[in-house]
């Protein structure tokens, strides 16, 4: 077991930081132990960011575990995310900009922001701007 196991276990469960989860998976992959395998199996099957799932899968395969990479979730990564986009958009002034929306999303729901940013990669800004543009607005 790594000497910093408890710290890595906290990092691997940080909902609002996919990079920290990814790095923790990579670090834990250096230590083959039943508890670590259990943590990696859980992360492989349950992380919202596919890059983290892939990293956990890769580490488990390196350990010789008989695992299958889950299919990539092409739908809503976090339950009711569509409602959140609309709520945030409706909470802003009618003449707000995409940047206003993006900043408020970061402040209110960093977990959502981080998860989708990790999932979409280089296409994140384009995807988020489209999501903002199509989200429900205030009724007039």
PDB file of C-alpha atoms in Angstrom:
ATOM      1  CA  UNK A   1       0.000   0.000   0.000  1.00  0.00           C
ATOM      2  CA  UNK A   2       1.253   3.500  -0.745  1.00  0.00           C
ATOM      3  CA  UNK A   3       2.129   5.542   2.344  1.00  0.00           C
ATOM      4  CA  UNK A   4      -0.317   8.244   1.185  1.00  0.00           C
ATOM      5  CA  UNK A   5      -3.218   5.823   0.544  1.00  0.00           C
ATOM      6  CA  UNK A   6      -5.783   7.799   2.580  1.00  0.00           C
ATOM      7  CA  UNK A   7      -4.883  11.011   0.738  1.00  0.00           C
ATOM      8  CA  UNK A   8      -5.134   9.257  -2.639  1.00  0.00           C
ATOM      9  CA  UNK A   9      -8.467   7.738  -1.647  1.00  0.00           C
ATOM     10  CA  UNK A  10      -9.802  11.242  -0.911  1.00  0.00           C
ATOM     11  CA  UNK A  11      -8.425  12.511  -4.221  1.00  0.00           C
ATOM     12  CA  UNK A  12      -9.990   9.699  -6.219  1.00  0.00           C
ATOM     13  CA  UNK A  13     -13.411  10.674  -4.829  1.00  0.00           C
ATOM     14  CA  UNK A  14     -13.239  14.440  -5.467  1.00  0.00           C
ATOM     15  CA  UNK A  15     -16.354  15.086  -7.553  1.00  0.00           C
ATOM     16  CA  UNK A  16     -15.283  18.514  -8.756  1.00  0.00           C
ATOM     17  CA  UNK A  17     -11.793  17.667  -9.987  1.00  0.00           C
ATOM     18  CA  UNK A  18     -11.475  15.003 -12.670  1.00  0.00           C
ATOM     19  CA  UNK A  19      -7.741  15.688 -13.082  1.00  0.00           C
ATOM     20  CA  UNK A  20      -7.126  14.930  -9.421  1.00  0.00           C
ATOM     21  CA  UNK A  21      -9.125  11.698  -9.761  1.00  0.00           C
ATOM     22  CA  UNK A  22      -7.149  10.806 -12.888  1.00  0.00           C
ATOM     23  CA  UNK A  23      -3.806  11.448 -11.152  1.00  0.00           C
ATOM     24  CA  UNK A  24      -4.911   9.397  -8.121  1.00  0.00           C
ATOM     25  CA  UNK A  25      -5.838   6.490 -10.405  1.00  0.00           C
ATOM     26  CA  UNK A  26      -2.414   6.691 -12.043  1.00  0.00           C
ATOM     27  CA  UNK A  27      -0.648   6.761  -8.668  1.00  0.00           C
ATOM     28  CA  UNK A  28      -2.722   3.935  -7.180  1.00  0.00           C
ATOM     29  CA  UNK A  29      -1.922   1.872 -10.266  1.00  0.00           C
ATOM     30  CA  UNK A  30       1.633   1.530  -8.998  1.00  0.00           C
ATOM     31  CA  UNK A  31       0.497  -0.566  -6.024  1.00  0.00           C
ATOM     32  CA  UNK A  32      -1.287  -3.885  -6.480  1.00  0.00           C
ATOM     33  CA  UNK A  33      -3.450  -4.505  -3.417  1.00  0.00           C
ATOM     34  CA  UNK A  34      -7.014  -5.791  -2.918  1.00  0.00           C
ATOM     35  CA  UNK A  35      -8.241  -2.445  -1.498  1.00  0.00           C
ATOM     36  CA  UNK A  36      -6.712  -0.538  -4.395  1.00  0.00           C
ATOM     37  CA  UNK A  37      -8.216  -2.936  -6.928  1.00  0.00           C
ATOM     38  CA  UNK A  38     -11.633  -2.393  -5.325  1.00  0.00           C
ATOM     39  CA  UNK A  39     -11.238   1.398  -5.522  1.00  0.00           C
ATOM     40  CA  UNK A  40     -10.130   1.234  -9.155  1.00  0.00           C
ATOM     41  CA  UNK A  41     -12.988  -1.091 -10.137  1.00  0.00           C
ATOM     42  CA  UNK A  42     -15.460   1.323  -8.564  1.00  0.00           C
ATOM     43  CA  UNK A  43     -13.896   4.317 -10.360  1.00  0.00           C
ATOM     44  CA  UNK A  44     -13.804   2.429 -13.672  1.00  0.00           C
ATOM     45  CA  UNK A  45     -17.505   1.609 -13.426  1.00  0.00           C
ATOM     46  CA  UNK A  46     -18.791   4.850 -11.903  1.00  0.00           C
ATOM     47  CA  UNK A  47     -16.733   7.878 -12.858  1.00  0.00           C
ATOM     48  CA  UNK A  48     -18.618  10.402 -14.977  1.00  0.00           C
ATOM     49  CA  UNK A  49     -15.458  11.318 -16.920  1.00  0.00           C
ATOM     50  CA  UNK A  50     -14.522   8.636 -19.423  1.00  0.00           C
ATOM     51  CA  UNK A  51     -10.799   9.487 -19.285  1.00  0.00           C
ATOM     52  CA  UNK A  52     -10.807   8.512 -15.609  1.00  0.00           C
ATOM     53  CA  UNK A  53     -12.698   5.294 -16.369  1.00  0.00           C
ATOM     54  CA  UNK A  54     -10.150   4.442 -19.068  1.00  0.00           C
ATOM     55  CA  UNK A  55      -7.234   5.120 -16.716  1.00  0.00           C
ATOM     56  CA  UNK A  56      -8.721   2.859 -14.028  1.00  0.00           C
ATOM     57  CA  UNK A  57      -9.357   0.162 -16.623  1.00  0.00           C
ATOM     58  CA  UNK A  58      -5.766   0.408 -17.874  1.00  0.00           C
ATOM     59  CA  UNK A  59      -4.348   0.112 -14.348  1.00  0.00           C
ATOM     60  CA  UNK A  60      -6.561  -2.893 -13.581  1.00  0.00           C
ATOM     61  CA  UNK A  61      -5.464  -4.603 -16.809  1.00  0.00           C
ATOM     62  CA  UNK A  62      -1.837  -3.928 -15.829  1.00  0.00           C
ATOM     63  CA  UNK A  63      -2.580  -5.744 -12.551  1.00  0.00           C
ATOM     64  CA  UNK A  64      -3.846  -8.691 -14.599  1.00  0.00           C
ATOM     65  CA  UNK A  65      -7.485  -8.177 -13.609  1.00  0.00           C
ATOM     66  CA  UNK A  66     -10.190  -9.563 -15.891  1.00  0.00           C
ATOM     67  CA  UNK A  67     -12.177  -6.353 -16.498  1.00  0.00           C
ATOM     68  CA  UNK A  68     -14.112  -4.792 -19.336  1.00  0.00           C
ATOM     69  CA  UNK A  69     -14.076  -1.119 -20.160  1.00  0.00           C
ATOM     70  CA  UNK A  70     -17.592   0.288 -19.734  1.00  0.00           C
ATOM     71  CA  UNK A  71     -19.229   1.871 -22.765  1.00  0.00           C
ATOM     72  CA  UNK A  72     -18.851   5.624 -22.983  1.00  0.00           C
ATOM     73  CA  UNK A  73     -21.915   7.489 -21.702  1.00  0.00           C
ATOM     74  CA  UNK A  74     -23.125   9.610 -24.596  1.00  0.00           C
ATOM     75  CA  UNK A  75     -26.026  11.137 -22.673  1.00  0.00           C
ATOM     76  CA  UNK A  76     -26.355  13.201 -19.536  1.00  0.00           C
ATOM     77  CA  UNK A  77     -23.252  12.530 -17.441  1.00  0.00           C
ATOM     78  CA  UNK A  78     -24.806  13.901 -14.260  1.00  0.00           C
ATOM     79  CA  UNK A  79     -28.479  13.391 -13.512  1.00  0.00           C
ATOM     80  CA  UNK A  80     -30.643  16.450 -14.197  1.00  0.00           C
ATOM     81  CA  UNK A  81     -27.768  18.473 -15.655  1.00  0.00           C
ATOM     82  CA  UNK A  82     -30.145  19.841 -18.292  1.00  0.00           C
ATOM     83  CA  UNK A  83     -32.276  21.343 -15.544  1.00  0.00           C
ATOM     84  CA  UNK A  84     -29.212  23.007 -14.038  1.00  0.00           C
ATOM     85  CA  UNK A  85     -28.230  24.649 -17.333  1.00  0.00           C
ATOM     86  CA  UNK A  86     -31.727  26.129 -17.611  1.00  0.00           C
ATOM     87  CA  UNK A  87     -31.861  27.231 -13.968  1.00  0.00           C
ATOM     88  CA  UNK A  88     -28.554  29.031 -14.243  1.00  0.00           C
ATOM     89  CA  UNK A  89     -29.522  30.672 -17.523  1.00  0.00           C
ATOM     90  CA  UNK A  90     -32.862  31.806 -16.082  1.00  0.00           C
ATOM     91  CA  UNK A  91     -31.147  33.256 -13.016  1.00  0.00           C
ATOM     92  CA  UNK A  92     -29.075  35.644 -15.134  1.00  0.00           C
ATOM     93  CA  UNK A  93     -30.277  38.929 -16.681  1.00  0.00           C
ATOM     94  CA  UNK A  94     -31.917  38.537 -20.086  1.00  0.00           C
ATOM     95  CA  UNK A  95     -28.973  40.256 -21.811  1.00  0.00           C
ATOM     96  CA  UNK A  96     -26.275  38.090 -20.196  1.00  0.00           C
ATOM     97  CA  UNK A  97     -23.411  36.678 -22.261  1.00  0.00           C
ATOM     98  CA  UNK A  98     -22.090  33.168 -22.639  1.00  0.00           C
ATOM     99  CA  UNK A  99     -19.132  34.194 -20.454  1.00  0.00           C
ATOM    100  CA  UNK A 100     -21.568  35.290 -17.693  1.00  0.00           C
ATOM    101  CA  UNK A 101     -23.243  31.898 -17.885  1.00  0.00           C
ATOM    102  CA  UNK A 102     -19.936  30.036 -17.851  1.00  0.00           C
ATOM    103  CA  UNK A 103     -18.676  31.934 -14.785  1.00  0.00           C
ATOM    104  CA  UNK A 104     -21.917  31.408 -12.852  1.00  0.00           C
ATOM    105  CA  UNK A 105     -21.866  27.699 -13.697  1.00  0.00           C
ATOM    106  CA  UNK A 106     -18.308  27.444 -12.368  1.00  0.00           C
ATOM    107  CA  UNK A 107     -19.273  29.204  -9.135  1.00  0.00           C
ATOM    108  CA  UNK A 108     -22.533  27.328  -8.544  1.00  0.00           C
ATOM    109  CA  UNK A 109     -21.785  23.851  -9.872  1.00  0.00           C
ATOM    110  CA  UNK A 110     -18.066  23.262 -10.225  1.00  0.00           C
ATOM    111  CA  UNK A 111     -18.756  19.522 -10.197  1.00  0.00           C
ATOM    112  CA  UNK A 112     -20.845  19.806 -13.378  1.00  0.00           C
ATOM    113  CA  UNK A 113     -18.426  22.214 -15.013  1.00  0.00           C
ATOM    114  CA  UNK A 114     -15.446  19.994 -14.241  1.00  0.00           C
ATOM    115  CA  UNK A 115     -17.132  16.753 -15.285  1.00  0.00           C
ATOM    116  CA  UNK A 116     -18.243  18.032 -18.664  1.00  0.00           C
ATOM    117  CA  UNK A 117     -14.969  19.860 -19.253  1.00  0.00           C
ATOM    118  CA  UNK A 118     -13.145  16.578 -18.620  1.00  0.00           C
ATOM    119  CA  UNK A 119     -15.504  14.649 -20.844  1.00  0.00           C
ATOM    120  CA  UNK A 120     -15.571  17.078 -23.779  1.00  0.00           C
ATOM    121  CA  UNK A 121     -11.871  17.990 -23.748  1.00  0.00           C
ATOM    122  CA  UNK A 122     -10.891  20.486 -26.453  1.00  0.00           C
ATOM    123  CA  UNK A 123     -14.521  20.738 -27.614  1.00  0.00           C
ATOM    124  CA  UNK A 124     -15.786  21.826 -24.194  1.00  0.00           C
ATOM    125  CA  UNK A 125     -16.206  25.562 -24.859  1.00  0.00           C
ATOM    126  CA  UNK A 126     -17.964  24.955 -28.158  1.00  0.00           C
ATOM    127  CA  UNK A 127     -20.218  22.342 -26.520  1.00  0.00           C
ATOM    128  CA  UNK A 128     -20.989  24.526 -23.479  1.00  0.00           C
ATOM    129  CA  UNK A 129     -21.775  27.553 -25.639  1.00  0.00           C
ATOM    130  CA  UNK A 130     -24.201  25.440 -27.660  1.00  0.00           C
ATOM    131  CA  UNK A 131     -25.733  24.097 -24.440  1.00  0.00           C
ATOM    132  CA  UNK A 132     -26.157  27.671 -23.182  1.00  0.00           C
ATOM    133  CA  UNK A 133     -27.665  28.811 -26.469  1.00  0.00           C
ATOM    134  CA  UNK A 134     -30.252  26.019 -26.461  1.00  0.00           C
ATOM    135  CA  UNK A 135     -31.073  26.010 -22.735  1.00  0.00           C
ATOM    136  CA  UNK A 136     -34.545  27.219 -21.778  1.00  0.00           C
ATOM    137  CA  UNK A 137     -34.811  30.930 -21.021  1.00  0.00           C
ATOM    138  CA  UNK A 138     -37.140  33.143 -19.043  1.00  0.00           C
ATOM    139  CA  UNK A 139     -40.695  33.370 -20.233  1.00  0.00           C
ATOM    140  CA  UNK A 140     -41.632  36.802 -21.457  1.00  0.00           C
TER     141      UNK A 140
END
